[in-house]
PDB file of C-alpha atoms in Angstrom:
ATOM      1  CA  GLY A   1       0.895   3.343  21.783  1.00  0.00           C
ATOM      2  CA  ALA A   2      -1.810   1.791  19.571  1.00  0.00           C
ATOM      3  CA  GLY A   3       0.398   1.224  16.480  1.00  0.00           C
ATOM      4  CA  VAL A   4       1.973  -1.954  14.945  1.00  0.00           C
ATOM      5  CA  SER A   5       4.831  -3.283  17.120  1.00  0.00           C
ATOM      6  CA  GLN A   6       7.458  -5.859  16.314  1.00  0.00           C
ATOM      7  CA  SER A   7      10.031  -7.648  18.124  1.00  0.00           C
ATOM      8  CA  PRO A   8      13.028  -7.921  18.341  1.00  0.00           C
ATOM      9  CA  SER A   9      13.920  -4.610  16.849  1.00  0.00           C
ATOM     10  CA  ASN A  10      17.370  -6.195  15.835  1.00  0.00           C
ATOM     11  CA  LYS A  11      18.354  -9.765  15.584  1.00  0.00           C
ATOM     12  CA  VAL A  12      21.874 -11.195  14.844  1.00  0.00           C
ATOM     13  CA  THR A  13      22.151 -14.803  14.238  1.00  0.00           C
ATOM     14  CA  GLU A  14      24.468 -17.464  12.885  1.00  0.00           C
ATOM     15  CA  LYS A  15      23.972 -19.063   9.420  1.00  0.00           C
ATOM     16  CA  GLY A  16      22.006 -22.260   9.988  1.00  0.00           C
ATOM     17  CA  LYS A  17      20.000 -21.147  13.010  1.00  0.00           C
ATOM     18  CA  ASP A  18      16.342 -20.639  13.247  1.00  0.00           C
ATOM     19  CA  VAL A  19      14.842 -17.280  14.020  1.00  0.00           C
ATOM     20  CA  GLU A  20      11.218 -16.030  14.995  1.00  0.00           C
ATOM     21  CA  LEU A  21       9.962 -12.606  14.442  1.00  0.00           C
ATOM     22  CA  ARG A  22       6.879 -11.251  15.999  1.00  0.00           C
ATOM     23  CA  CYS A  23       4.275  -8.813  15.069  1.00  0.00           C
ATOM     24  CA  ASP A  24       1.560  -7.240  17.095  1.00  0.00           C
ATOM     25  CA  PRO A  25      -0.932  -5.531  14.696  1.00  0.00           C
ATOM     26  CA  ILE A  26      -3.279  -2.702  15.524  1.00  0.00           C
ATOM     27  CA  SER A  27      -6.235  -4.065  17.637  1.00  0.00           C
ATOM     28  CA  GLY A  28      -9.157  -4.881  15.456  1.00  0.00           C
ATOM     29  CA  HIS A  29      -7.162  -4.952  12.173  1.00  0.00           C
ATOM     30  CA  THR A  30      -8.166  -8.119  10.336  1.00  0.00           C
ATOM     31  CA  ALA A  31      -5.457  -8.023   7.683  1.00  0.00           C
ATOM     32  CA  LEU A  32      -1.795  -8.553   8.414  1.00  0.00           C
ATOM     33  CA  TYR A  33       1.039  -8.377   5.932  1.00  0.00           C
ATOM     34  CA  TRP A  34       4.660  -9.333   6.169  1.00  0.00           C
ATOM     35  CA  TYR A  35       7.277  -7.811   3.942  1.00  0.00           C
ATOM     36  CA  ARG A  36      10.936  -7.738   3.749  1.00  0.00           C
ATOM     37  CA  GLN A  37      13.400  -4.881   2.597  1.00  0.00           C
ATOM     38  CA  SER A  38      16.910  -6.064   1.474  1.00  0.00           C
ATOM     39  CA  LEU A  39      19.692  -3.534   1.247  1.00  0.00           C
ATOM     40  CA  GLY A  40      18.998  -1.049  -1.693  1.00  0.00           C
ATOM     41  CA  GLN A  41      15.671  -2.941  -2.543  1.00  0.00           C
ATOM     42  CA  GLY A  42      12.010  -2.075  -2.386  1.00  0.00           C
ATOM     43  CA  LEU A  43       9.495  -3.887   0.017  1.00  0.00           C
ATOM     44  CA  GLU A  44       8.973  -7.487  -0.978  1.00  0.00           C
ATOM     45  CA  PHE A  45       5.707  -8.963  -0.243  1.00  0.00           C
ATOM     46  CA  LEU A  46       6.075 -12.302   1.780  1.00  0.00           C
ATOM     47  CA  ILE A  47       2.702 -13.333   3.185  1.00  0.00           C
ATOM     48  CA  TYR A  48      -0.837 -11.887   3.780  1.00  0.00           C
ATOM     49  CA  PHE A  49      -3.473 -13.021   6.476  1.00  0.00           C
ATOM     50  CA  GLN A  50      -7.090 -11.788   6.036  1.00  0.00           C
ATOM     51  CA  GLY A  51      -9.388 -12.805   8.834  1.00  0.00           C
ATOM     52  CA  ASN A  52     -10.157 -16.461   8.887  1.00  0.00           C
ATOM     53  CA  SER A  53      -9.145 -16.861   5.193  1.00  0.00           C
ATOM     54  CA  ALA A  54      -6.378 -19.246   4.094  1.00  0.00           C
ATOM     55  CA  PRO A  55      -3.118 -16.928   4.158  1.00  0.00           C
ATOM     56  CA  ASP A  56      -1.700 -15.790   0.768  1.00  0.00           C
ATOM     57  CA  LYS A  57       1.813 -17.353   1.039  1.00  0.00           C
ATOM     58  CA  SER A  58       2.704 -16.499  -2.557  1.00  0.00           C
ATOM     59  CA  GLY A  59       5.625 -14.233  -1.614  1.00  0.00           C
ATOM     60  CA  LEU A  60       7.500 -16.611   0.635  1.00  0.00           C
ATOM     61  CA  PRO A  61      10.909 -17.167  -1.098  1.00  0.00           C
ATOM     62  CA  SER A  62      11.412 -20.739   0.108  1.00  0.00           C
ATOM     63  CA  ASP A  63      10.104 -23.451   2.354  1.00  0.00           C
ATOM     64  CA  ARG A  64      12.436 -22.132   5.061  1.00  0.00           C
ATOM     65  CA  PHE A  65       9.944 -19.374   5.639  1.00  0.00           C
ATOM     66  CA  SER A  66       6.710 -19.769   7.477  1.00  0.00           C
ATOM     67  CA  ALA A  67       4.215 -17.598   9.325  1.00  0.00           C
ATOM     68  CA  GLU A  68       1.456 -18.018  11.705  1.00  0.00           C
ATOM     69  CA  ARG A  69      -1.311 -15.838  12.954  1.00  0.00           C
ATOM     70  CA  THR A  70      -2.793 -16.930  16.303  1.00  0.00           C
ATOM     71  CA  GLY A  71      -6.176 -15.858  17.265  1.00  0.00           C
ATOM     72  CA  GLY A  72      -6.458 -13.521  14.502  1.00  0.00           C
ATOM     73  CA  SER A  73      -4.054 -11.079  16.240  1.00  0.00           C
ATOM     74  CA  VAL A  74      -0.355 -11.656  16.852  1.00  0.00           C
ATOM     75  CA  SER A  75       1.754 -13.062  13.924  1.00  0.00           C
ATOM     76  CA  THR A  76       5.055 -14.890  14.045  1.00  0.00           C
ATOM     77  CA  LEU A  77       7.319 -15.215  11.019  1.00  0.00           C
ATOM     78  CA  THR A  78       9.742 -18.126  11.393  1.00  0.00           C
ATOM     79  CA  ILE A  79      12.922 -18.581   9.216  1.00  0.00           C
ATOM     80  CA  GLN A  80      14.515 -22.030   9.415  1.00  0.00           C
ATOM     81  CA  ARG A  81      18.195 -22.620   8.802  1.00  0.00           C
ATOM     82  CA  THR A  82      18.943 -19.010   8.086  1.00  0.00           C
ATOM     83  CA  GLN A  83      21.228 -18.023   5.247  1.00  0.00           C
ATOM     84  CA  GLN A  84      23.167 -14.776   4.660  1.00  0.00           C
ATOM     85  CA  GLU A  85      20.901 -13.743   1.980  1.00  0.00           C
ATOM     86  CA  ASP A  86      18.005 -13.667   4.470  1.00  0.00           C
ATOM     87  CA  SER A  87      19.619 -10.683   6.033  1.00  0.00           C
ATOM     88  CA  ALA A  88      17.074  -7.834   5.682  1.00  0.00           C
ATOM     89  CA  VAL A  89      14.585  -5.692   7.433  1.00  0.00           C
ATOM     90  CA  TYR A  90      11.313  -7.621   8.076  1.00  0.00           C
ATOM     91  CA  LEU A  91       8.396  -5.350   8.116  1.00  0.00           C
ATOM     92  CA  CYS A  92       4.884  -6.061   9.368  1.00  0.00           C
ATOM     93  CA  ALA A  93       1.793  -4.018   8.467  1.00  0.00           C
ATOM     94  CA  SER A  94      -1.830  -4.352   9.395  1.00  0.00           C
ATOM     95  CA  SER A  95      -5.076  -2.758   7.884  1.00  0.00           C
ATOM     96  CA  SER A  96      -8.681  -2.573   8.782  1.00  0.00           C
ATOM     97  CA  ASP A  97     -11.288  -4.804   7.463  1.00  0.00           C
ATOM     98  CA  ARG A  98     -11.761  -4.974   3.683  1.00  0.00           C
ATOM     99  CA  GLY A  99     -15.397  -3.642   4.147  1.00  0.00           C
ATOM    100  CA  LEU A 100     -14.368  -0.409   5.465  1.00  0.00           C
ATOM    101  CA  PRO A 101     -13.021   2.589   3.330  1.00  0.00           C
ATOM    102  CA  SER A 102      -9.639   2.640   5.074  1.00  0.00           C
ATOM    103  CA  TYR A 103      -7.260   0.662   2.881  1.00  0.00           C
ATOM    104  CA  GLU A 104      -3.927   2.033   3.757  1.00  0.00           C
ATOM    105  CA  GLN A 105      -1.406  -0.288   5.778  1.00  0.00           C
ATOM    106  CA  TYR A 106       0.073   0.696   9.104  1.00  0.00           C
ATOM    107  CA  PHE A 107       3.659  -0.497   9.326  1.00  0.00           C
ATOM    108  CA  GLY A 108       5.726  -1.411  12.324  1.00  0.00           C
ATOM    109  CA  PRO A 109       9.259  -0.267  12.754  1.00  0.00           C
ATOM    110  CA  GLY A 110      10.701  -3.611  11.530  1.00  0.00           C
ATOM    111  CA  THR A 111      13.163  -6.162  12.575  1.00  0.00           C
ATOM    112  CA  ARG A 112      16.596  -5.877  11.318  1.00  0.00           C
ATOM    113  CA  LEU A 113      17.867  -9.504  10.793  1.00  0.00           C
ATOM    114  CA  THR A 114      21.617 -10.002  10.263  1.00  0.00           C
ATOM    115  CA  VAL A 115      22.769 -13.469   9.414  1.00  0.00           C
ATOM    116  CA  THR A 116      26.401 -14.003  10.095  1.00  0.00           C
TER     117      THR A 116
ATOM    118  CA  ASP B   1       9.188  -8.843 -13.172  1.00  0.00           C
ATOM    119  CA  GLN B   2       8.647  -5.499 -11.533  1.00  0.00           C
ATOM    120  CA  GLN B   3       5.083  -4.567 -11.816  1.00  0.00           C
ATOM    121  CA  VAL B   4       5.651  -1.231  -9.923  1.00  0.00           C
ATOM    122  CA  LYS B   5       8.708   0.753 -10.832  1.00  0.00           C
ATOM    123  CA  GLN B   6      10.256   3.853  -9.432  1.00  0.00           C
ATOM    124  CA  ASN B   7      13.078   4.598 -11.880  1.00  0.00           C
ATOM    125  CA  SER B   8      14.838   7.400  -9.906  1.00  0.00           C
ATOM    126  CA  PRO B   9      16.607   6.146  -6.768  1.00  0.00           C
ATOM    127  CA  SER B  10      17.275   9.579  -5.632  1.00  0.00           C
ATOM    128  CA  LEU B  11      16.156  13.121  -6.003  1.00  0.00           C
ATOM    129  CA  SER B  12      17.476  16.522  -4.600  1.00  0.00           C
ATOM    130  CA  VAL B  13      15.417  19.516  -4.566  1.00  0.00           C
ATOM    131  CA  GLN B  14      15.798  23.190  -2.943  1.00  0.00           C
ATOM    132  CA  GLU B  15      13.719  23.944  -0.085  1.00  0.00           C
ATOM    133  CA  GLY B  16      10.599  25.744  -1.262  1.00  0.00           C
ATOM    134  CA  ARG B  17      10.594  24.296  -4.800  1.00  0.00           C
ATOM    135  CA  ILE B  18       8.396  21.530  -6.070  1.00  0.00           C
ATOM    136  CA  SER B  19       9.354  17.867  -5.600  1.00  0.00           C
ATOM    137  CA  ILE B  20       8.074  15.332  -8.313  1.00  0.00           C
ATOM    138  CA  LEU B  21       8.483  11.738  -7.754  1.00  0.00           C
ATOM    139  CA  ASN B  22       7.322   9.258 -10.362  1.00  0.00           C
ATOM    140  CA  CYS B  23       6.045   5.753 -10.564  1.00  0.00           C
ATOM    141  CA  ASP B  24       5.173   3.530 -13.406  1.00  0.00           C
ATOM    142  CA  TYR B  25       3.213   0.343 -13.273  1.00  0.00           C
ATOM    143  CA  THR B  26       2.253  -2.446 -15.638  1.00  0.00           C
ATOM    144  CA  ASN B  27      -0.899  -4.088 -14.351  1.00  0.00           C
ATOM    145  CA  SER B  28      -3.960  -2.328 -15.533  1.00  0.00           C
ATOM    146  CA  MET B  29      -6.089  -4.075 -12.918  1.00  0.00           C
ATOM    147  CA  PHE B  30      -4.621  -2.185 -10.013  1.00  0.00           C
ATOM    148  CA  ASP B  31      -7.527  -0.521  -8.232  1.00  0.00           C
ATOM    149  CA  TYR B  32      -5.714   1.783  -5.744  1.00  0.00           C
ATOM    150  CA  PHE B  33      -2.326   3.508  -5.688  1.00  0.00           C
ATOM    151  CA  LEU B  34      -0.630   4.720  -2.445  1.00  0.00           C
ATOM    152  CA  TRP B  35       2.499   6.730  -1.571  1.00  0.00           C
ATOM    153  CA  TYR B  36       4.318   5.881   1.653  1.00  0.00           C
ATOM    154  CA  LYS B  37       7.004   7.949   3.334  1.00  0.00           C
ATOM    155  CA  LYS B  38       9.926   6.111   5.220  1.00  0.00           C
ATOM    156  CA  TYR B  39      12.326   7.748   7.557  1.00  0.00           C
ATOM    157  CA  PRO B  40      15.498   5.640   8.508  1.00  0.00           C
ATOM    158  CA  ALA B  41      14.931   2.990  11.303  1.00  0.00           C
ATOM    159  CA  GLU B  42      11.184   3.472  11.034  1.00  0.00           C
ATOM    160  CA  GLY B  43       8.395   1.611   9.154  1.00  0.00           C
ATOM    161  CA  PRO B  44       6.791   3.306   5.990  1.00  0.00           C
ATOM    162  CA  THR B  45       3.950   5.681   6.864  1.00  0.00           C
ATOM    163  CA  PHE B  46       1.077   6.328   4.745  1.00  0.00           C
ATOM    164  CA  LEU B  47       0.978   9.656   2.830  1.00  0.00           C
ATOM    165  CA  ILE B  48      -1.718   9.870   0.257  1.00  0.00           C
ATOM    166  CA  SER B  49      -3.611   7.673  -2.115  1.00  0.00           C
ATOM    167  CA  ILE B  50      -5.685   7.682  -5.231  1.00  0.00           C
ATOM    168  CA  SER B  51      -8.355   5.500  -6.654  1.00  0.00           C
ATOM    169  CA  SER B  52      -7.910   4.103 -10.105  1.00  0.00           C
ATOM    170  CA  ILE B  53     -11.181   5.964 -11.117  1.00  0.00           C
ATOM    171  CA  LYS B  54      -9.584   9.480 -10.331  1.00  0.00           C
ATOM    172  CA  ASP B  55      -6.865  11.383 -11.885  1.00  0.00           C
ATOM    173  CA  LYS B  56      -5.957  13.596  -9.023  1.00  0.00           C
ATOM    174  CA  ASN B  57      -6.086  13.742  -5.317  1.00  0.00           C
ATOM    175  CA  GLU B  58      -4.756  16.559  -3.158  1.00  0.00           C
ATOM    176  CA  ASP B  59      -4.019  16.819   0.570  1.00  0.00           C
ATOM    177  CA  GLY B  60      -2.370  19.857   1.653  1.00  0.00           C
ATOM    178  CA  ARG B  61       1.168  20.109   0.067  1.00  0.00           C
ATOM    179  CA  PHE B  62       0.753  16.666  -1.337  1.00  0.00           C
ATOM    180  CA  THR B  63      -0.913  16.008  -4.693  1.00  0.00           C
ATOM    181  CA  VAL B  64      -0.972  12.743  -6.634  1.00  0.00           C
ATOM    182  CA  PHE B  65      -1.711  12.522 -10.156  1.00  0.00           C
ATOM    183  CA  LEU B  66      -2.731   9.325 -12.038  1.00  0.00           C
ATOM    184  CA  ASN B  67      -2.566   8.855 -15.767  1.00  0.00           C
ATOM    185  CA  LYS B  68      -4.122   5.536 -16.456  1.00  0.00           C
ATOM    186  CA  SER B  69      -3.400   5.548 -20.283  1.00  0.00           C
ATOM    187  CA  ALA B  70       0.228   5.876 -19.550  1.00  0.00           C
ATOM    188  CA  LYS B  71       0.081   3.752 -16.437  1.00  0.00           C
ATOM    189  CA  HIS B  72       2.020   6.324 -14.665  1.00  0.00           C
ATOM    190  CA  LEU B  73       1.498   8.329 -11.315  1.00  0.00           C
ATOM    191  CA  SER B  74       3.295  10.983  -9.689  1.00  0.00           C
ATOM    192  CA  LEU B  75       3.631  12.672  -6.193  1.00  0.00           C
ATOM    193  CA  HIS B  76       4.098  16.320  -6.171  1.00  0.00           C
ATOM    194  CA  ILE B  77       5.099  18.038  -2.909  1.00  0.00           C
ATOM    195  CA  VAL B  78       4.898  21.870  -2.942  1.00  0.00           C
ATOM    196  CA  PRO B  79       6.525  23.655  -1.239  1.00  0.00           C
ATOM    197  CA  SER B  80       9.256  21.175  -0.351  1.00  0.00           C
ATOM    198  CA  GLN B  81      10.534  21.224   3.198  1.00  0.00           C
ATOM    199  CA  PRO B  82      13.672  19.724   4.845  1.00  0.00           C
ATOM    200  CA  GLY B  83      11.384  17.539   6.945  1.00  0.00           C
ATOM    201  CA  ASP B  84      10.279  15.954   3.631  1.00  0.00           C
ATOM    202  CA  SER B  85      13.633  14.295   3.291  1.00  0.00           C
ATOM    203  CA  ALA B  86      12.925  10.600   3.408  1.00  0.00           C
ATOM    204  CA  VAL B  87      12.532   7.643   0.962  1.00  0.00           C
ATOM    205  CA  TYR B  88       9.161   7.584  -0.757  1.00  0.00           C
ATOM    206  CA  PHE B  89       7.544   4.359  -1.999  1.00  0.00           C
ATOM    207  CA  CYS B  90       4.843   4.022  -4.466  1.00  0.00           C
ATOM    208  CA  ALA B  91       2.432   1.076  -4.028  1.00  0.00           C
ATOM    209  CA  ALA B  92      -0.238  -0.478  -6.046  1.00  0.00           C
ATOM    210  CA  ARG B  93      -3.101  -2.603  -4.811  1.00  0.00           C
ATOM    211  CA  SER B  94      -4.800  -5.392  -6.643  1.00  0.00           C
ATOM    212  CA  THR B  95      -8.066  -6.971  -5.412  1.00  0.00           C
ATOM    213  CA  THR B  96      -8.760 -10.599  -6.033  1.00  0.00           C
ATOM    214  CA  SER B  97     -11.667 -12.398  -4.481  1.00  0.00           C
ATOM    215  CA  GLY B  98     -12.111  -9.739  -1.864  1.00  0.00           C
ATOM    216  CA  THR B  99      -8.404 -10.093  -0.710  1.00  0.00           C
ATOM    217  CA  TYR B 100      -5.966  -7.272  -1.150  1.00  0.00           C
ATOM    218  CA  LYS B 101      -2.388  -7.417  -2.329  1.00  0.00           C
ATOM    219  CA  TYR B 102      -0.016  -4.565  -2.374  1.00  0.00           C
ATOM    220  CA  ILE B 103       3.016  -4.257  -4.723  1.00  0.00           C
ATOM    221  CA  PHE B 104       5.770  -1.724  -3.821  1.00  0.00           C
ATOM    222  CA  GLY B 105       8.225  -0.084  -5.816  1.00  0.00           C
ATOM    223  CA  THR B 106      11.977   0.110  -4.780  1.00  0.00           C
ATOM    224  CA  GLY B 107      11.612   3.700  -3.451  1.00  0.00           C
ATOM    225  CA  THR B 108      13.088   7.207  -4.304  1.00  0.00           C
ATOM    226  CA  ARG B 109      15.222   8.950  -1.734  1.00  0.00           C
ATOM    227  CA  LEU B 110      14.191  12.521  -1.652  1.00  0.00           C
ATOM    228  CA  LYS B 111      16.650  15.170  -0.173  1.00  0.00           C
ATOM    229  CA  VAL B 112      15.422  18.547   0.329  1.00  0.00           C
ATOM    230  CA  LEU B 113      18.198  21.096   0.708  1.00  0.00           C
ATOM    231  CA  ALA B 114      17.771  24.067   2.978  1.00  0.00           C
TER     232      ALA B 114
END
């Protein structure tokens, strides 16, 4: 399909290990967002990429979290030295260029991360 | 500091009746408000939105009302159907220097009883 895809769908890792989560946005969408949803919580903004602009990293909870977006398409969220409180569903969303009327975000199915 | 609040974590409604989901916000600079629906193990899907310059937007069974003076919006679903059972998130968009940021509420779990 042409939707947002994320991999892996589930990831179990040991505390202290590094993990990488991948997001493939909808083709042509210039904006890409990462959120996480902890148990019983809403969607917490993490980072936002828009075209070639510097990303908005204001939501990253610590310097253990980083994200890249290569070639304006695929994005990878990396969590170093994972902690149990990092356990959550990590959601990626993309949206079309800011100049167009469409402004809603299209979400992927998420990656459920469990840190043991 | 929760800029977007959904104070009701859950709501149960009989099939065929009206469902009203509420959302409050604190930032008067938000320019768009959106509702998303989320089923278990899936990402949220866009449902309906409203510009801050309007007070109502309707799409089929779904209507969103915006009361800017009260900084309150609501989603009405009429008539409610069992398939509407899901978690509903309210989101608000702020625009700064041409970039968009979305703030989400914590969600309301709607259960439509057959």
